Amino acid sequence: MEQKEYTIYEKVLGIVDHDLYVPQLNFVFGEAGRKMAVISLTRLRQEFYGLSEDRGLFHKRTLTEAVHELGHTYGLGHCRNPRCVMFFSNSLMDTDRKGPEFCLGCGGRLSRRL
Ligand SMILES: [Zn+2]
Ligand SMILES: [Zn+2]
């Protein structure tokens, strides 16, 4: 992802409704650089898997993926705690298990960078 300097914004989060792919991975829920991140809504919907709509779950997943990618823009890496938002999501099961909260370690690292 090309990085441009935006002086009036601290971070820019792009939200797209297209399936995102990066080389060597099947798909990604999102990608992040230092200033910018992007998340894809496509695979966060129950309907994508042939299930009936669940707006509450969709909103929680969107928040979780947004916080995860924004965490990367603040220099946080992936966390080994499966309940931490910075845990790597291989599948929606991972996203649903963790939710949008940081573990104590990642939350501490983040607050030192804000
Ligand atoms: Zn990540
Ligand atoms: Zn963590």
mmCIF file with all atom_site columns, C-alpha atoms and ligand atoms in Angstrom, residues 79-81 84-87 102-107 109, ligand 2:
data_model
loop_
_atom_site.group_PDB
_atom_site.id
_atom_site.type_symbol
_atom_site.label_atom_id
_atom_site.label_alt_id
_atom_site.label_comp_id
_atom_site.label_asym_id
_atom_site.label_entity_id
_atom_site.label_seq_id
_atom_site.pdbx_PDB_ins_code
_atom_site.Cartn_x
_atom_site.Cartn_y
_atom_site.Cartn_z
_atom_site.occupancy
_atom_site.B_iso_or_equiv
_atom_site.pdbx_formal_charge
_atom_site.auth_seq_id
_atom_site.auth_comp_id
_atom_site.auth_asym_id
_atom_site.auth_atom_id
_atom_site.pdbx_PDB_model_num
ATOM   1  C  CA . CYS A 1 79  ? -0.858 -10.987 19.975 1.00 0.00 ? 79  CYS A CA 1
ATOM   2  C  CA . ARG A 1 80  ? -0.850 -14.623 21.121 1.00 0.00 ? 80  ARG A CA 1
ATOM   3  C  CA . ASN A 1 81  ? -3.863 -14.103 23.385 1.00 0.00 ? 81  ASN A CA 1
ATOM   4  C  CA . CYS A 1 84  ? -7.169 -9.944  22.411 1.00 0.00 ? 84  CYS A CA 1
ATOM   5  C  CA . VAL A 1 85  ? -8.261 -7.857  19.426 1.00 0.00 ? 85  VAL A CA 1
ATOM   6  C  CA . MET A 1 86  ? -4.673 -8.014  18.094 1.00 0.00 ? 86  MET A CA 1
ATOM   7  C  CA . PHE A 1 87  ? -4.842 -11.814 17.722 1.00 0.00 ? 87  PHE A CA 1
ATOM   8  C  CA . PHE A 1 102 ? -7.156 -5.130  23.825 1.00 0.00 ? 102 PHE A CA 1
ATOM   9  C  CA . CYS A 1 103 ? -5.461 -7.422  26.344 1.00 0.00 ? 103 CYS A CA 1
ATOM   10 C  CA . LEU A 1 104 ? -3.570 -5.687  29.158 1.00 0.00 ? 104 LEU A CA 1
ATOM   11 C  CA . GLY A 1 105 ? -0.229 -5.999  27.352 1.00 0.00 ? 105 GLY A CA 1
ATOM   12 C  CA . CYS A 1 106 ? -1.431 -4.581  24.024 1.00 0.00 ? 106 CYS A CA 1
ATOM   13 C  CA . GLY A 1 107 ? -3.543 -1.911  25.758 1.00 0.00 ? 107 GLY A CA 1
ATOM   14 C  CA . ARG A 1 109 ? 1.713  -0.709  24.580 1.00 0.00 ? 109 ARG A CA 1
HETATM 15 ZN ZN . ZN  B 2 .   ? -2.878 -8.531  23.112 1.00 0.00 ? 2   ZN  B ZN 1
#
